[in-house]
Coordinates of C-alpha atoms and ligand atoms in Angstrom, one line a residue:
Chain A
M1 CA 125.2 -85.4 132.9
S2 CA 122.9 -88.4 132.1
P3 CA 124.7 -91.7 131.8
T4 CA 123.8 -92.0 128.0
Q5 CA 125.1 -88.6 127.0
G6 CA 128.5 -88.7 125.2
L7 CA 130.1 -91.6 123.2
Q8 CA 130.0 -95.1 124.4
F9 CA 131.6 -98.2 122.7
E10 CA 129.9 -101.3 124.0
A11 CA 132.0 -104.6 123.2
A12 CA 132.6 -103.1 119.8
S13 CA 134.8 -105.4 117.6
V14 CA 135.7 -104.9 114.0
I15 CA 136.9 -107.8 111.7
Y16 CA 138.0 -106.8 108.3
P17 CA 136.7 -109.0 105.4
G18 CA 139.9 -111.7 104.9
Q19 CA 141.6 -110.7 107.9
S20 CA 142.0 -113.8 110.8
Q21 CA 142.5 -111.5 113.6
P22 CA 140.0 -108.6 114.7
A23 CA 141.4 -105.3 114.0
L24 CA 139.6 -104.2 117.4
H25 CA 138.3 -106.7 120.0
N26 CA 135.7 -106.4 122.5
V27 CA 136.4 -102.7 123.4
T28 CA 134.2 -100.8 126.0
L29 CA 135.0 -97.2 126.3
R30 CA 133.1 -93.8 127.2
V31 CA 133.8 -90.3 126.2
A32 CA 131.8 -88.0 128.1
D33 CA 131.6 -84.7 129.9
D34 CA 134.6 -82.6 129.1
D35 CA 136.8 -85.8 128.9
V36 CA 140.1 -85.8 126.6
V37 CA 140.3 -89.6 126.0
V38 CA 143.5 -90.3 124.4
A39 CA 144.2 -93.8 122.8
L40 CA 147.7 -94.6 122.5
G41 CA 149.5 -97.6 121.1
P42 CA 151.9 -98.8 118.2
S43 CA 150.6 -98.8 114.8
G44 CA 148.3 -101.5 113.8
C45 CA 146.7 -102.0 117.1
G46 CA 143.3 -100.7 115.8
K47 CA 143.5 -96.9 116.8
T48 CA 142.2 -95.6 113.6
T49 CA 139.5 -98.5 113.3
L50 CA 138.3 -97.2 116.9
L51 CA 138.0 -93.6 115.5
N52 CA 136.2 -94.6 112.3
L53 CA 133.6 -96.3 114.5
A54 CA 133.0 -93.2 116.4
A55 CA 132.9 -91.0 113.4
G56 CA 130.4 -93.4 111.9
F57 CA 132.7 -94.3 108.7
L58 CA 132.5 -98.0 109.9
Q59 CA 130.2 -100.3 111.4
P60 CA 131.0 -102.8 114.2
S61 CA 131.3 -106.6 113.3
Q62 CA 130.1 -107.3 116.9
G63 CA 129.0 -104.8 119.7
V64 CA 127.4 -101.3 119.2
V65 CA 128.6 -97.9 119.4
R66 CA 126.4 -95.1 120.8
F67 CA 126.5 -91.3 120.7
N68 CA 123.9 -89.9 123.2
G69 CA 122.2 -92.8 123.5
E70 CA 121.7 -93.6 119.8
R71 CA 123.5 -96.3 117.6
I72 CA 126.0 -94.5 115.1
S73 CA 125.1 -95.6 111.7
A74 CA 126.6 -92.9 109.4
P75 CA 128.7 -89.8 109.8
S76 CA 127.2 -86.7 111.5
A77 CA 128.2 -83.0 112.0
A78 CA 127.8 -83.6 115.7
R79 CA 130.8 -85.4 115.6
G80 CA 133.9 -83.7 114.2
V81 CA 136.8 -85.3 112.8
V82 CA 140.5 -84.0 112.5
F83 CA 142.5 -86.1 109.8
Q84 CA 146.1 -86.5 110.2
D85 CA 146.6 -85.2 106.7
N86 CA 144.1 -82.5 107.3
A87 CA 142.1 -83.4 104.4
L88 CA 141.3 -79.8 103.2
L89 CA 139.9 -78.9 100.0
P90 CA 142.6 -76.9 98.0
W91 CA 140.1 -75.4 95.7
L92 CA 138.8 -73.4 98.6
N93 CA 140.8 -70.6 100.5
V94 CA 141.4 -70.6 104.4
L95 CA 138.0 -69.0 105.2
D96 CA 136.0 -71.3 102.8
N97 CA 137.4 -74.3 104.1
V98 CA 136.6 -73.4 107.7
A99 CA 133.1 -72.3 106.6
F100 CA 132.3 -75.3 104.7
G101 CA 130.7 -77.3 107.3
L102 CA 128.3 -74.3 107.9
K103 CA 127.7 -74.1 104.1
L104 CA 126.8 -77.7 104.2
Q105 CA 123.9 -76.9 106.7
R106 CA 122.8 -74.0 104.5
V107 CA 124.0 -71.2 106.8
P108 CA 123.8 -67.8 105.0
K109 CA 126.9 -66.8 103.6
A110 CA 127.3 -63.5 105.8
E111 CA 126.5 -65.4 109.0
R112 CA 129.2 -68.3 108.2
E113 CA 132.0 -66.2 107.3
Q114 CA 131.5 -64.5 110.3
R115 CA 131.6 -67.6 112.6
A116 CA 134.3 -69.0 110.5
R117 CA 136.4 -65.8 111.2
A118 CA 135.8 -65.8 114.9
V119 CA 137.0 -69.5 115.1
L120 CA 140.1 -68.6 112.8
A121 CA 141.0 -66.0 115.2
Q122 CA 140.9 -68.8 118.1
V123 CA 143.5 -70.8 116.1
D124 CA 145.5 -67.4 115.3
L125 CA 144.9 -67.6 111.7
Q126 CA 142.5 -64.4 111.3
D127 CA 145.2 -62.9 109.0
F128 CA 145.3 -65.9 106.8
A129 CA 141.5 -65.9 105.6
S130 CA 141.8 -65.2 102.1
Q131 CA 145.2 -67.5 101.3
H132 CA 145.0 -70.7 99.5
V133 CA 145.5 -73.6 101.8
W134 CA 148.4 -75.1 99.8
Q135 CA 150.4 -72.0 100.5
L136 CA 150.3 -72.8 104.4
S137 CA 153.0 -74.5 106.3
G138 CA 152.0 -77.9 107.8
G139 CA 151.2 -76.7 111.1
M140 CA 149.0 -73.7 109.8
R141 CA 146.9 -76.5 107.8
Q142 CA 146.5 -78.5 110.8
R143 CA 145.2 -75.5 112.6
V144 CA 142.8 -74.9 109.7
G145 CA 141.5 -78.5 109.8
L146 CA 141.1 -78.0 113.4
A147 CA 139.1 -74.7 112.7
R148 CA 137.1 -76.5 110.4
A149 CA 135.7 -79.0 112.6
L150 CA 135.1 -76.5 115.4
A151 CA 133.4 -74.0 112.9
A152 CA 130.6 -76.8 112.6
D153 CA 130.2 -76.6 116.6
P154 CA 130.4 -80.5 116.9
Q155 CA 129.5 -82.1 120.6
L156 CA 132.5 -84.2 120.1
L157 CA 136.0 -83.9 118.3
L158 CA 137.6 -87.0 116.8
M159 CA 141.3 -86.7 115.9
D160 CA 143.4 -89.2 114.3
E161 CA 147.1 -88.5 115.0
P162 CA 146.4 -85.1 114.2
F163 CA 149.9 -83.7 114.9
A164 CA 152.0 -86.7 113.7
A165 CA 152.9 -85.2 110.6
L166 CA 154.3 -82.1 112.2
D167 CA 158.0 -81.0 113.4
A168 CA 158.5 -81.3 117.1
F169 CA 158.2 -77.6 117.9
T170 CA 155.1 -76.9 116.0
R171 CA 153.5 -80.2 117.5
E172 CA 154.2 -78.9 121.1
Q173 CA 152.5 -75.5 120.0
M174 CA 149.5 -77.2 118.7
Q175 CA 149.0 -79.6 121.8
E176 CA 149.0 -76.4 123.9
L177 CA 146.5 -74.8 121.4
L178 CA 144.3 -77.9 121.7
L179 CA 144.1 -77.6 125.3
Q180 CA 143.4 -73.9 125.3
L181 CA 140.5 -74.6 122.8
W182 CA 139.2 -77.3 125.0
R183 CA 139.4 -75.0 128.2
R184 CA 137.4 -72.4 126.2
N185 CA 135.0 -74.5 124.4
G186 CA 134.5 -77.6 126.7
K187 CA 134.5 -80.1 123.9
R188 CA 135.0 -83.8 124.5
I189 CA 137.7 -85.4 122.8
L190 CA 139.0 -88.3 121.3
L191 CA 142.6 -88.2 120.0
I192 CA 144.6 -91.2 118.8
T193 CA 148.3 -90.8 119.0
H194 CA 151.5 -93.1 119.0
D195 CA 153.4 -90.2 121.0
I196 CA 153.9 -91.1 124.3
E197 CA 154.5 -87.6 125.8
E198 CA 151.6 -86.1 123.7
A199 CA 149.4 -88.7 125.4
V200 CA 150.5 -88.3 129.0
F201 CA 150.2 -84.2 128.4
L202 CA 147.0 -84.2 126.9
A203 CA 144.9 -86.9 128.5
T204 CA 142.3 -86.8 131.1
H205 CA 141.8 -90.6 130.5
L206 CA 144.6 -92.6 128.8
V207 CA 143.8 -95.8 127.2
L208 CA 146.7 -98.0 126.0
M209 CA 146.2 -100.3 123.3
S210 CA 147.7 -103.5 121.7
P211 CA 147.5 -105.0 118.7
R212 CA 146.8 -108.7 117.5
P213 CA 143.9 -108.6 118.3
G214 CA 143.5 -104.8 118.7
R215 CA 142.2 -104.1 122.2
I216 CA 142.4 -102.0 125.2
V217 CA 145.0 -103.4 127.6
E218 CA 145.0 -100.4 130.4
R219 CA 143.3 -97.2 131.5
L220 CA 144.9 -94.5 133.5
P221 CA 142.9 -91.3 134.6
L222 CA 145.4 -88.3 134.3
D223 CA 145.5 -84.8 134.9
F224 CA 148.4 -82.8 133.5
G225 CA 146.0 -81.5 130.5
R226 CA 143.8 -79.9 133.3
R227 CA 146.7 -78.4 135.1
Y228 CA 147.7 -76.7 131.8
A229 CA 144.3 -75.8 131.3
A230 CA 144.2 -74.3 134.9
G231 CA 147.1 -71.8 133.9
E232 CA 150.3 -74.1 134.7
S233 CA 153.0 -73.8 131.9
A234 CA 153.6 -76.6 129.9
R235 CA 157.4 -76.6 130.6
S236 CA 156.9 -76.9 134.4
I237 CA 154.3 -79.8 133.8
K238 CA 156.6 -81.6 131.5
S239 CA 159.6 -81.3 134.0
D240 CA 157.5 -82.3 136.9
P241 CA 158.7 -85.6 138.3
S242 CA 155.4 -86.9 138.3
F243 CA 154.9 -86.2 134.6
I244 CA 158.3 -88.1 134.0
A245 CA 157.2 -90.9 136.1
T246 CA 154.0 -91.1 134.4
R247 CA 155.9 -91.3 131.0
E248 CA 158.2 -93.9 132.1
H249 CA 155.5 -96.0 133.3
V250 CA 153.5 -95.8 130.4
L251 CA 156.4 -96.7 128.3
A252 CA 157.2 -99.6 130.5
R253 CA 153.6 -100.9 130.0
I254 CA 153.7 -101.0 126.4
F255 CA 156.8 -102.7 126.1
A256 CA 155.8 -105.2 128.8
H257 CA 152.6 -105.8 126.6
R258 CA 154.8 -106.1 123.6
G259 CA 157.1 -108.5 125.4
Q260 CA 153.7 -110.9 126.2
E261 CA 153.2 -110.9 122.3
Q262 CA 156.3 -112.6 121.4
Chain B
M1 CA 149.8 -82.0 66.6
E2 CA 151.0 -85.0 68.2
Q3 CA 154.5 -84.5 67.2
T4 CA 154.4 -80.9 69.0
L5 CA 153.0 -82.5 72.1
L6 CA 155.7 -84.8 72.5
T7 CA 158.5 -82.5 71.7
T8 CA 157.4 -80.0 74.4
E9 CA 157.0 -82.8 76.9
L10 CA 160.2 -84.4 76.3
D11 CA 161.9 -81.0 76.8
V12 CA 160.5 -80.4 80.2
T13 CA 161.3 -84.0 81.4
E14 CA 164.7 -83.4 80.1
A15 CA 165.4 -80.3 81.8
A16 CA 163.9 -81.5 85.0
S17 CA 166.3 -84.4 84.9
V18 CA 169.4 -82.3 84.3
E19 CA 168.4 -80.1 87.3
C20 CA 167.9 -83.1 89.5
A21 CA 170.8 -85.0 88.5
S22 CA 172.9 -81.9 89.9
C23 CA 170.8 -81.3 93.0
A24 CA 171.3 -85.2 93.9
A25 CA 174.8 -85.1 93.5
G26 CA 175.0 -82.2 95.6
V27 CA 177.1 -80.2 93.4
R28 CA 176.3 -76.6 92.1
P29 CA 174.8 -76.5 88.9
L30 CA 177.4 -75.6 86.1
P31 CA 176.8 -72.2 84.4
E32 CA 175.4 -73.5 81.2
Q33 CA 172.9 -75.6 83.0
R34 CA 171.8 -72.9 84.9
V35 CA 171.0 -70.8 82.1
F36 CA 169.5 -73.8 80.2
K37 CA 165.9 -72.6 78.7
P38 CA 163.9 -75.3 76.9
W39 CA 162.2 -72.9 74.5
V40 CA 165.5 -71.6 73.3
S41 CA 166.3 -75.3 71.9
S42 CA 162.7 -75.5 70.5
A43 CA 163.3 -72.1 68.8
T44 CA 166.6 -73.3 67.6
T45 CA 165.1 -76.4 66.1
V46 CA 162.4 -74.6 64.2
G47 CA 164.9 -72.0 63.0
V48 CA 167.2 -74.6 61.6
L49 CA 164.3 -76.3 59.9
L50 CA 163.1 -73.1 58.4
L51 CA 166.7 -72.2 57.4
I52 CA 167.0 -75.7 55.4
W53 CA 163.7 -75.2 53.9
W54 CA 164.5 -71.7 52.8
A55 CA 168.3 -72.9 51.5
V56 CA 166.9 -75.9 49.4
T57 CA 164.0 -74.4 47.9
T58 CA 165.8 -71.1 47.2
A59 CA 168.8 -73.1 45.5
G60 CA 166.4 -74.6 43.1
L61 CA 167.0 -78.2 44.3
I62 CA 163.3 -78.9 45.0
Q63 CA 160.5 -77.8 42.4
P64 CA 157.8 -75.5 44.1
V65 CA 155.5 -77.9 43.0
F66 CA 156.9 -80.4 45.6
L67 CA 157.7 -77.9 48.1
P68 CA 157.1 -74.0 47.7
S69 CA 159.9 -71.6 49.2
P70 CA 158.9 -70.3 52.8
Q71 CA 158.7 -66.6 51.1
A72 CA 156.3 -68.1 48.6
V73 CA 153.9 -69.4 51.0
V74 CA 154.1 -66.2 53.2
G75 CA 153.4 -64.2 50.0
K76 CA 150.5 -66.9 49.5
A77 CA 149.1 -66.3 53.0
W78 CA 149.0 -62.5 52.3
T79 CA 146.9 -63.2 48.9
V80 CA 144.8 -65.8 50.6
S81 CA 143.9 -63.4 53.6
T82 CA 143.1 -60.8 51.0
T83 CA 141.5 -62.1 47.8
G84 CA 141.0 -65.5 49.0
F85 CA 141.2 -69.2 47.9
M86 CA 138.0 -71.1 46.8
D87 CA 135.6 -68.1 47.4
A88 CA 136.7 -67.7 50.8
T89 CA 139.7 -65.7 52.5
L90 CA 142.0 -67.5 55.0
W91 CA 140.1 -65.8 57.8
Q92 CA 136.8 -67.5 56.7
H93 CA 138.3 -70.7 56.2
L94 CA 139.8 -70.5 59.6
G95 CA 136.2 -69.0 61.1
A96 CA 134.5 -72.1 59.5
S97 CA 136.9 -74.4 61.3
L98 CA 137.0 -72.8 64.5
G99 CA 133.2 -72.6 64.5
R100 CA 132.7 -76.5 64.1
M101 CA 135.5 -77.0 66.6
L102 CA 133.5 -74.4 69.1
V103 CA 130.1 -76.4 68.8
A104 CA 131.5 -79.7 68.9
L105 CA 133.5 -78.8 71.8
L106 CA 130.6 -77.2 73.6
A107 CA 128.4 -80.2 73.1
A108 CA 131.1 -82.8 74.2
V109 CA 131.6 -80.9 77.4
V110 CA 127.8 -80.6 78.0
L111 CA 127.3 -84.3 77.3
A112 CA 130.7 -86.0 78.2
V113 CA 131.0 -84.3 81.8
P114 CA 127.8 -85.8 83.1
V115 CA 128.4 -89.0 81.5
G116 CA 132.0 -89.0 82.9
V117 CA 130.6 -88.2 86.4
A118 CA 127.9 -91.1 86.0
M119 CA 130.8 -93.5 85.1
G120 CA 132.9 -92.6 87.9
L121 CA 130.3 -92.5 90.4
S122 CA 128.5 -96.1 89.5
R123 CA 129.8 -99.1 88.6
R124 CA 126.6 -100.2 86.7
A125 CA 126.6 -96.8 84.4
H126 CA 130.6 -97.8 83.7
A127 CA 129.6 -101.4 83.0
I128 CA 127.1 -99.9 80.3
L129 CA 128.8 -97.0 78.8
D130 CA 132.6 -98.0 79.2
P131 CA 132.2 -100.7 76.2
L132 CA 130.3 -98.1 73.9
I133 CA 133.1 -95.7 74.3
E134 CA 135.7 -98.0 74.1
F135 CA 134.4 -99.7 71.0
Y136 CA 134.4 -96.4 68.7
R137 CA 137.4 -94.6 70.3
P138 CA 140.2 -96.6 68.8
I139 CA 138.5 -96.4 65.1
P140 CA 140.0 -93.8 62.8
P141 CA 137.3 -91.3 61.9
L142 CA 137.6 -91.9 58.5
A143 CA 136.4 -95.3 58.9
Y144 CA 133.2 -94.3 60.2
L145 CA 133.0 -91.2 57.8
P146 CA 130.7 -92.9 55.5
L147 CA 128.3 -94.3 57.8
I148 CA 127.7 -90.8 59.4
V149 CA 127.1 -89.3 56.2
I150 CA 124.8 -92.3 55.2
W151 CA 122.9 -91.5 58.6
F152 CA 123.3 -87.9 58.8
G153 CA 123.6 -86.4 55.3
I154 CA 126.3 -84.1 54.0
G155 CA 125.3 -80.8 56.1
E156 CA 127.1 -79.1 59.0
L157 CA 125.7 -82.0 61.1
S158 CA 127.7 -84.6 60.0
K159 CA 131.1 -82.2 60.2
V160 CA 130.2 -81.3 63.6
L161 CA 129.5 -84.7 64.8
L162 CA 132.7 -86.3 63.7
I163 CA 134.5 -83.8 65.5
Y164 CA 132.2 -84.2 68.6
L165 CA 132.9 -88.0 68.6
A166 CA 136.5 -87.2 68.6
I167 CA 136.5 -85.0 71.5
F168 CA 133.8 -86.7 73.7
A169 CA 135.8 -90.0 74.3
P170 CA 138.9 -88.2 75.9
I171 CA 136.7 -86.0 78.3
A172 CA 134.3 -88.7 79.3
I173 CA 137.0 -91.1 80.1
A174 CA 139.5 -88.6 81.8
T175 CA 136.3 -87.2 83.8
A176 CA 135.5 -90.9 84.9
A177 CA 138.9 -91.3 86.4
G178 CA 139.1 -88.2 88.0
V179 CA 135.8 -88.8 89.7
R180 CA 136.7 -92.5 90.7
H181 CA 140.2 -91.1 92.2
V182 CA 138.6 -88.7 94.3
D183 CA 140.8 -88.6 97.7
P184 CA 138.9 -90.6 100.3
A185 CA 139.9 -88.5 103.1
R186 CA 138.2 -85.5 101.7
L187 CA 135.1 -87.2 101.2
R188 CA 135.1 -88.5 104.7
A189 CA 135.9 -84.9 105.9
A190 CA 132.7 -83.5 103.9
Q191 CA 130.6 -86.4 105.3
A192 CA 131.7 -85.7 109.0
L193 CA 130.7 -82.2 108.4
G194 CA 127.1 -83.5 107.5
A195 CA 127.4 -83.4 103.7
T196 CA 124.6 -85.3 101.8
R197 CA 125.7 -87.6 99.0
W198 CA 124.7 -84.9 96.5
Q199 CA 126.6 -82.2 98.6
S200 CA 129.7 -84.6 98.4
V201 CA 129.4 -85.0 94.6
L202 CA 128.9 -81.1 94.4
Y203 CA 131.3 -79.7 96.6
V204 CA 134.2 -82.5 96.7
V205 CA 134.0 -85.0 93.7
L206 CA 133.4 -82.4 91.1
P207 CA 136.1 -79.7 92.0
N208 CA 138.4 -82.9 92.8
A209 CA 138.0 -84.1 89.3
L210 CA 138.3 -80.5 87.5
P211 CA 141.9 -81.1 86.6
D212 CA 141.3 -84.4 85.1
I213 CA 138.3 -83.0 83.2
L214 CA 140.5 -80.0 81.8
T215 CA 143.2 -82.6 80.6
G216 CA 140.4 -84.5 79.2
I217 CA 139.2 -81.2 77.5
R218 CA 143.0 -80.9 76.3
I219 CA 143.5 -84.1 74.7
G220 CA 139.9 -84.1 73.3
L221 CA 140.7 -80.5 71.5
G222 CA 143.9 -82.2 70.3
S223 CA 142.1 -85.3 68.7
G224 CA 139.0 -83.0 67.5
W225 CA 141.1 -80.8 65.5
S226 CA 143.1 -83.5 63.9
T227 CA 139.8 -84.9 62.9
L228 CA 139.0 -81.6 61.0
V229 CA 140.5 -82.5 57.7
A230 CA 138.5 -85.6 57.6
A231 CA 135.3 -83.8 58.7
E232 CA 135.6 -81.2 56.2
L233 CA 135.7 -84.1 53.1
I234 CA 132.3 -84.0 53.6
A235 CA 131.0 -81.3 50.9
A236 CA 132.4 -78.5 52.6
T237 CA 132.8 -75.0 50.9
R238 CA 134.9 -73.6 53.7
G239 CA 137.4 -74.7 56.3
L240 CA 141.2 -75.1 56.7
G241 CA 140.7 -79.0 56.0
F242 CA 138.6 -78.0 52.8
M243 CA 141.2 -75.3 51.9
V244 CA 144.2 -77.9 51.9
Q245 CA 142.1 -80.6 50.1
S246 CA 140.9 -78.5 47.1
A247 CA 144.6 -76.9 46.8
A248 CA 145.8 -80.5 46.8
Q249 CA 143.7 -81.5 43.8
F250 CA 144.8 -78.5 41.5
L251 CA 148.4 -78.8 42.8
V252 CA 148.6 -75.3 44.3
T253 CA 151.1 -76.7 46.8
D254 CA 152.0 -73.1 48.4
V255 CA 148.2 -73.1 49.7
V256 CA 148.5 -76.8 50.8
V257 CA 151.6 -76.0 53.0
L258 CA 150.0 -72.8 54.1
G259 CA 146.9 -74.7 55.5
I260 CA 149.1 -77.2 57.2
A261 CA 151.0 -74.4 58.8
V262 CA 147.7 -72.6 60.1
I263 CA 146.5 -75.9 61.3
A264 CA 149.6 -76.7 63.1
I265 CA 149.7 -73.1 64.8
I266 CA 146.1 -73.2 65.8
A267 CA 146.7 -76.7 67.5
F268 CA 149.6 -75.4 69.1
A269 CA 147.6 -72.2 70.3
L270 CA 144.8 -74.5 71.7
E271 CA 147.5 -76.5 73.6
L272 CA 149.2 -73.7 75.3
G273 CA 145.7 -71.8 76.0
L274 CA 144.5 -74.8 77.7
R275 CA 147.6 -75.3 79.6
W276 CA 147.3 -71.8 80.6
L277 CA 143.6 -72.4 81.6
Q278 CA 144.7 -75.4 83.8
R279 CA 147.0 -73.2 85.6
R280 CA 144.5 -70.4 86.3
L281 CA 141.6 -72.8 87.4
T282 CA 143.3 -75.5 89.0
P283 CA 146.5 -74.0 90.6
W284 CA 146.6 -76.4 93.5
K285 CA 147.6 -79.0 91.0
S286 CA 150.6 -77.2 89.6
M287 CA 151.9 -75.8 93.0
A288 CA 153.1 -77.5 96.2
S289 CA 151.1 -80.6 97.5
Ligands
ADP1 N1 140.5 -101.3 105.4 C1 140.8 -102.5 106.1 N2 140.9 -103.7 105.4 C2 141.6 -104.6 106.1 N3 142.5 -104.6 107.3 C3 142.6 -103.2 107.7 C4 141.8 -102.3 107.1 N4 142.1 -101.0 107.8 C5 142.9 -101.5 108.7 N5 143.2 -102.9 108.7 C6 144.0 -103.6 109.6 O1 143.6 -103.5 110.8 C7 144.7 -103.5 111.7 C8 144.2 -102.0 112.5 O2 144.5 -101.2 111.6 P1 144.2 -99.6 112.0 O3 143.2 -99.4 112.8 O4 144.7 -98.7 110.9 O5 145.5 -99.5 113.3 P2 146.5 -97.9 113.8 O6 145.6 -96.8 113.3 O7 146.5 -98.3 115.1 O8 147.7 -98.2 113.0 C9 145.7 -103.7 111.0 O9 146.5 -104.8 111.1 C10 145.4 -103.1 109.7 O10 146.3 -103.9 108.7
MG2 MG1 146.2 -95.1 112.2

């Protein structure tokens, strides 16, 4: 794959008006190939700001953010976003929510419904196509949000704490579902979280962030997500001593950076 | 109209607070609280008032010219429905009033929704239009009624225009608020799926504002209906407002009371109908999240 493919932050900084500290300082980061890049850090370290740059909701104050070599200047269907609170449209049923991106691209009704149904089946919601989204549980809504992003067939999936509002069981199910979809569709993913276990389990590249100013402080290549995608069970991975050691290491690094701050 | 609105709302909050008080304390609701139904209390209030009305008039404590008995009003309702009053039956008066309302409502919705959307989307449109609306909105319709007659004459146009003005402002203001308060996450979701600006307005901003637009219509219908009597002061020959006024001139008090009752019942029915429409069209507002 050519070096210009994928998402590329080049020394990007963001200073919000009226703030003394940059929300994001000098971030260089690449999301390419079939990477799952997970940005992990405490609240206020600029994770959402990072994701908003990639989505095109926000422009950097300094530096540049590129996608496939081109400067990102606005949101685009090539970069799908999954929101923490799913941001579904309550006046549409499940199927129409999933087909919404295709409707915006003026795909004919029959074709977009067929494609939306196929994606709904991937997230195991084929029986809920005609339900109202406000009748669904939180986990199901988040799966609709994921299906909506996938149905538009983006090259990159951006996810801002997508499972943070879910209960622990549902969250684990969603993490596994995400890896299954990743194996099947091979999308590159940039996922934001403050959950250490989630980060270690999902990431092929883990990026630790620290606040004031928001910046990347460490990078770790990991392979637990690939092991799950290759067929190993989640329980066996999460009870593996190397998984536990990595989790503890990450926890220690976060505390170390927090200690330096004070 | 305002009165009915207020009492219904109070009953609802009262019922809700009773329920919440018991659940917060962690106690099982007492039997009489569990069967508490607001409409029973409301019906009782109305029943008691009717009873007092019947008692004082039938006992002859009040002369019929000041307050006719309920049975006299019901009897009058029959004669006015069949033989009519002032050359028109009750139904023709009612039809004339409802017709004016309907035309005014349609005109107001067709114009106020786009104006509200423009005000909600553009700060400039808001800055231009807001002073105009806020200037005329608090003025009682009777105050600018003479001006409308001078400008537009004494025909149907002036009557409809007066009602239209009363409906327009609430719809425009509510639409603008609904458009402004669109959930930014929903807008971003649409943008990240490739929505153009107009697609965002059409598929996100407008449906998102629909609950507010319907609330604006509900409030607008209320104020339009209460402007009816003023509108029918303008050389009308038919209409509920006209019927009440001409009955008052000849001291036909039972027709006055009848007219007031019909106006109140229609107001109540409009209110209920709009609430039903809101539940039908925007179920996500009344349900969870
Ligand atoms: N729109 C904004 N205006 C001003 N400051 C902001 C804005 N958004 C975020 N910030 C500030 O930037 C910092 C990083 O925010 P954010 O990217 O939301 O962090 P995170 O998602 O990691 O919690 C925080 O200190 C936050 O208060
Ligand atoms: Mg955040």
